[in-house]
GROMACS .gro file of C-alpha atoms in nm:
model
  207
    1MET     CA    1  -1.073  -0.976   1.021
    2GLN     CA    2  -1.385  -1.050   0.815
    3LYS     CA    3  -1.555  -0.748   0.972
    4LYS     CA    4  -1.263  -0.527   0.864
    5PHE     CA    5  -1.291  -0.654   0.508
    6LEU     CA    6  -1.669  -0.596   0.499
    7CYS     CA    7  -1.627  -0.243   0.632
    8PHE     CA    8  -1.369  -0.167   0.367
    9ALA     CA    9  -1.592  -0.305   0.092
   10LEU     CA   10  -1.875  -0.083   0.221
   11ILE     CA   11  -1.651   0.226   0.197
   12ILE     CA   12  -1.575   0.147  -0.167
   13MET     CA   13  -1.944   0.096  -0.248
   14MET     CA   14  -2.036   0.426  -0.084
   15ALA     CA   15  -1.761   0.609  -0.269
   16GLY     CA   16  -1.882   0.462  -0.596
   17THR     CA   17  -2.229   0.610  -0.544
   18LEU     CA   18  -2.104   0.968  -0.507
   19GLN     CA   19  -2.204   1.176  -0.809
   20VAL     CA   20  -1.878   1.361  -0.859
   21LYS     CA   21  -1.660   1.420  -1.160
   22ALA     CA   22  -1.338   1.296  -1.006
   23GLN     CA   23  -1.093   1.295  -1.294
   24TYR     CA   24  -0.932   1.622  -1.401
   25ALA     CA   25  -1.010   1.755  -1.747
   26LYS     CA   26  -0.706   1.771  -1.971
   27GLN     CA   27  -0.804   2.111  -2.106
   28ASP     CA   28  -0.868   2.258  -1.760
   29SER     CA   29  -0.565   2.467  -1.664
   30THR     CA   30  -0.703   2.552  -1.318
   31TYR     CA   31  -0.674   2.212  -1.151
   32LYS     CA   32  -0.395   2.162  -0.900
   33LYS     CA   33  -0.116   1.953  -1.051
   34TYR     CA   34   0.058   1.850  -0.728
   35PHE     CA   35  -0.046   1.662  -0.416
   36VAL     CA   36   0.093   1.508  -0.098
   37GLY     CA   37  -0.069   1.222   0.083
   38SER     CA   38  -0.044   0.885   0.250
   39THR     CA   39  -0.254   0.578   0.324
   40LEU     CA   40  -0.482   0.465   0.604
   41PHE     CA   41  -0.250   0.168   0.656
   42LEU     CA   42  -0.103   0.411   0.910
   43LEU     CA   43  -0.380   0.297   1.145
   44GLY     CA   44  -0.212  -0.042   1.159
   45ASN     CA   45   0.047   0.114   1.391
   46PHE     CA   46  -0.216   0.098   1.666
   47SER     CA   47  -0.257  -0.279   1.629
   48THR     CA   48  -0.175  -0.497   1.930
   49VAL     CA   49  -0.056  -0.777   1.697
   50ASN     CA   50   0.249  -0.716   1.478
   51PRO     CA   51   0.237  -0.332   1.477
   52PRO     CA   52   0.425  -0.242   1.160
   53GLY     CA   53   0.594   0.085   1.256
   54PHE     CA   54   0.460   0.195   0.919
   55ALA     CA   55   0.516   0.533   0.752
   56GLN     CA   56   0.443   0.647   0.398
   57LEU     CA   57   0.461   0.984   0.223
   58ASN     CA   58   0.326   1.023  -0.130
   59LEU     CA   59   0.435   1.306  -0.361
   60GLY     CA   60   0.229   1.326  -0.679
   61TYR     CA   61   0.217   1.508  -1.010
   62ARG     CA   62  -0.071   1.512  -1.262
   63ILE     CA   63   0.087   1.495  -1.607
   64THR     CA   64  -0.257   1.533  -1.767
   65GLY     CA   65  -0.611   1.516  -1.640
   66LYS     CA   66  -0.600   1.138  -1.669
   67ASP     CA   67  -0.234   1.048  -1.606
   68VAL     CA   68  -0.068   1.070  -1.265
   69LEU     CA   69   0.281   0.987  -1.139
   70SER     CA   70   0.368   0.950  -0.770
   71LEU     CA   71   0.678   0.897  -0.560
   72GLU     CA   72   0.610   0.701  -0.241
   73LEU     CA   73   0.858   0.699   0.050
   74ILE     CA   74   0.786   0.391   0.261
   75THR     CA   75   0.905   0.200   0.567
   76TRP     CA   76   0.752  -0.083   0.770
   77LYS     CA   77   0.846  -0.392   0.970
   78HIS     CA   78   0.676  -0.728   1.001
   79ALA     CA   79   0.723  -1.036   1.217
   80TRP     CA   80   0.493  -1.262   1.011
   81PRO     CA   81   0.521  -1.353   0.640
   82LEU     CA   82   0.364  -1.101   0.402
   83GLY     CA   83   0.175  -1.387   0.240
   84ILE     CA   84  -0.049  -1.420   0.547
   85ASN     CA   85  -0.329  -1.177   0.466
   86PRO     CA   86  -0.463  -1.023   0.791
   87PHE     CA   87  -0.803  -0.948   0.636
   88TYR     CA   88  -0.908  -1.309   0.587
   89ASN     CA   89  -0.639  -1.549   0.713
   90LYS     CA   90  -0.669  -1.664   1.075
   91ALA     CA   91  -0.302  -1.767   1.079
   92TYR     CA   92  -0.203  -1.401   1.099
   93GLY     CA   93  -0.063  -1.327   1.443
   94LYS     CA   94  -0.033  -1.689   1.554
   95PRO     CA   95   0.295  -1.765   1.738
   96GLU     CA   96   0.367  -2.077   1.532
   97GLU     CA   97   0.382  -1.872   1.209
   98LYS     CA   98   0.599  -1.594   1.349
   99PHE     CA   99   0.950  -1.527   1.221
  100PRO     CA  100   1.242  -1.577   1.465
  101GLY     CA  101   1.254  -1.198   1.489
  102TYR     CA  102   1.133  -0.941   1.239
  103ILE     CA  103   1.214  -0.771   0.908
  104ARG     CA  104   1.247  -0.393   0.876
  105GLU     CA  105   1.201  -0.267   0.520
  106HIS     CA  106   1.255   0.080   0.378
  107GLY     CA  107   1.257   0.214   0.025
  108PHE     CA  108   1.053   0.405  -0.227
  109GLY     CA  109   0.778   0.334  -0.475
  110LEU     CA  110   0.691   0.470  -0.816
  111ALA     CA  111   0.323   0.468  -0.904
  112TYR     CA  112   0.133   0.539  -1.225
  113GLN     CA  113  -0.243   0.599  -1.229
  114ARG     CA  114  -0.472   0.614  -1.531
  115TYR     CA  115  -0.829   0.746  -1.502
  116PHE     CA  116  -1.106   0.594  -1.710
  117GLY     CA  117  -1.398   0.824  -1.629
  118LYS     CA  118  -1.611   0.928  -1.329
  119GLY     CA  119  -1.324   0.870  -1.090
  120LEU     CA  120  -1.246   0.508  -1.176
  121TYR     CA  121  -0.874   0.441  -1.215
  122ALA     CA  122  -0.617   0.167  -1.248
  123ALA     CA  123  -0.272   0.194  -1.091
  124VAL     CA  124   0.062   0.016  -1.086
  125HIS     CA  125   0.301   0.058  -0.790
  126VAL     CA  126   0.659  -0.067  -0.808
  127ALA     CA  127   0.864  -0.042  -0.487
  128PRO     CA  128   1.226  -0.152  -0.441
  129MET     CA  129   1.275  -0.216  -0.069
  130TRP     CA  130   1.592  -0.275   0.134
  131GLN     CA  131   1.557  -0.521   0.423
  132THR     CA  132   1.723  -0.564   0.761
  133TYR     CA  133   1.664  -0.894   0.943
  134LYS     CA  134   1.674  -0.888   1.323
  135ASN     CA  135   1.641  -1.168   1.576
  136GLU     CA  136   1.427  -1.175   1.890
  137ASN     CA  137   1.692  -0.977   2.076
  138GLY     CA  138   1.695  -0.700   1.815
  139ASN     CA  139   2.036  -0.798   1.678
  140LYS     CA  140   2.095  -0.782   1.303
  141VAL     CA  141   2.122  -1.125   1.137
  142GLY     CA  142   2.115  -1.032   0.769
  143ASP     CA  143   2.027  -0.798   0.484
  144GLY     CA  144   1.800  -0.841   0.185
  145PHE     CA  145   1.625  -0.673  -0.103
  146ILE     CA  146   1.280  -0.711  -0.261
  147ILE     CA  147   1.075  -0.552  -0.534
  148PHE     CA  148   0.723  -0.512  -0.400
  149ASN     CA  149   0.454  -0.449  -0.662
  150THR     CA  150   0.087  -0.360  -0.626
  151TYR     CA  151  -0.180  -0.349  -0.897
  152ARG     CA  152  -0.496  -0.157  -0.806
  153ILE     CA  153  -0.840  -0.061  -0.928
  154GLY     CA  154  -0.989   0.224  -0.732
  155TYR     CA  155  -1.208   0.532  -0.717
  156HIS     CA  156  -1.097   0.893  -0.670
  157VAL     CA  157  -1.328   1.116  -0.466
  158LYS     CA  158  -1.280   1.494  -0.444
  159LEU     CA  159  -1.351   1.658  -0.108
  160PHE     CA  160  -1.383   2.019   0.013
  161LYS     CA  161  -1.375   2.184  -0.330
  162ASP     CA  162  -1.089   1.963  -0.446
  163ARG     CA  163  -0.857   2.056  -0.163
  164PHE     CA  164  -0.852   1.696  -0.044
  165PHE     CA  165  -0.927   1.354  -0.190
  166ILE     CA  166  -0.963   0.990  -0.088
  167GLU     CA  167  -0.903   0.683  -0.303
  168PRO     CA  168  -1.054   0.353  -0.186
  169SER     CA  169  -0.918   0.064  -0.391
  170LEU     CA  170  -0.880  -0.311  -0.424
  171GLY     CA  171  -0.565  -0.470  -0.554
  172ILE     CA  172  -0.318  -0.751  -0.549
  173ALA     CA  173   0.029  -0.711  -0.398
  174GLY     CA  174   0.338  -0.926  -0.403
  175ARG     CA  175   0.706  -0.981  -0.466
  176PRO     CA  176   0.819  -1.063  -0.819
  177TYR     CA  177   1.179  -1.053  -0.695
  178PHE     CA  178   1.344  -1.107  -0.356
  179THR     CA  179   1.681  -1.220  -0.227
  180LYS     CA  180   1.735  -1.528  -0.013
  181MET     CA  181   1.619  -1.498   0.346
  182PRO     CA  182   1.824  -1.608   0.648
  183ASP     CA  183   1.754  -1.952   0.795
  184GLY     CA  184   1.444  -1.955   1.010
  185PHE     CA  185   1.286  -1.668   0.817
  186LYS     CA  186   1.292  -1.858   0.487
  187GLU     CA  187   1.122  -2.169   0.631
  188LYS     CA  188   0.830  -1.961   0.757
  189ASP     CA  189   0.797  -1.751   0.439
  190ASP     CA  190   0.809  -2.051   0.203
  191LYS     CA  191   0.479  -2.179   0.345
  192TRP     CA  192   0.281  -1.881   0.215
  193PRO     CA  193   0.199  -1.729  -0.126
  194LYS     CA  194   0.406  -1.443  -0.262
  195TRP     CA  195   0.095  -1.255  -0.386
  196THR     CA  196  -0.217  -1.164  -0.187
  197PRO     CA  197  -0.525  -0.940  -0.226
  198GLU     CA  198  -0.477  -0.597  -0.070
  199PRO     CA  199  -0.739  -0.330  -0.002
  200GLY     CA  200  -0.623   0.030   0.005
  201LEU     CA  201  -0.745   0.372   0.110
  202HIS     CA  202  -0.515   0.655   0.007
  203PHE     CA  203  -0.578   1.019   0.090
  204GLY     CA  204  -0.415   1.345  -0.007
  205PHE     CA  205  -0.402   1.723  -0.019
  206ASN     CA  206  -0.388   1.907  -0.354
  207PHE     CA  207  -0.180   2.218  -0.411
   0.00000   0.00000   0.00000
């Protein structure tokens, strides 16, 4: 997991050295105001440990050259507590920390980005998520609800004459609100923090 984190940090450093004007000038009426995209967390679906069945679609609108709003449609599942960070915590994937089943979550996120110059941006993501708890046999054992927030600092890089972009970022993600978990799930989740560092690498297509 340490190698994954180092590779991600290297991507961010390389992106930061690119001499591009990444933000969009407010007075420029030619830039594309809309975009669709997703995140490279999709690659987690190929994991042999706790594959998340993850999907995300981002729909974005540039209000000005420095202000961006996005709608994010999201679903994933997880059999280990979200507080176990897979990038640096060796407890991730261990049988003794596993839930007695898994949690499927689906919902949507609202994100706001603000550019500060030369591609640097800060972003806030707020995602209400509906939960379905299932046991080891795949039978439903409960429902729940969380608000999952992420706070990011990242870098926007234009590619192929601004047709595409990537956004490596570092952030912190967690749950400011969540309903009570079923027995067995709660005992495992209570052992771990509700907020963890989270790298990110979003990508998109402008139109």
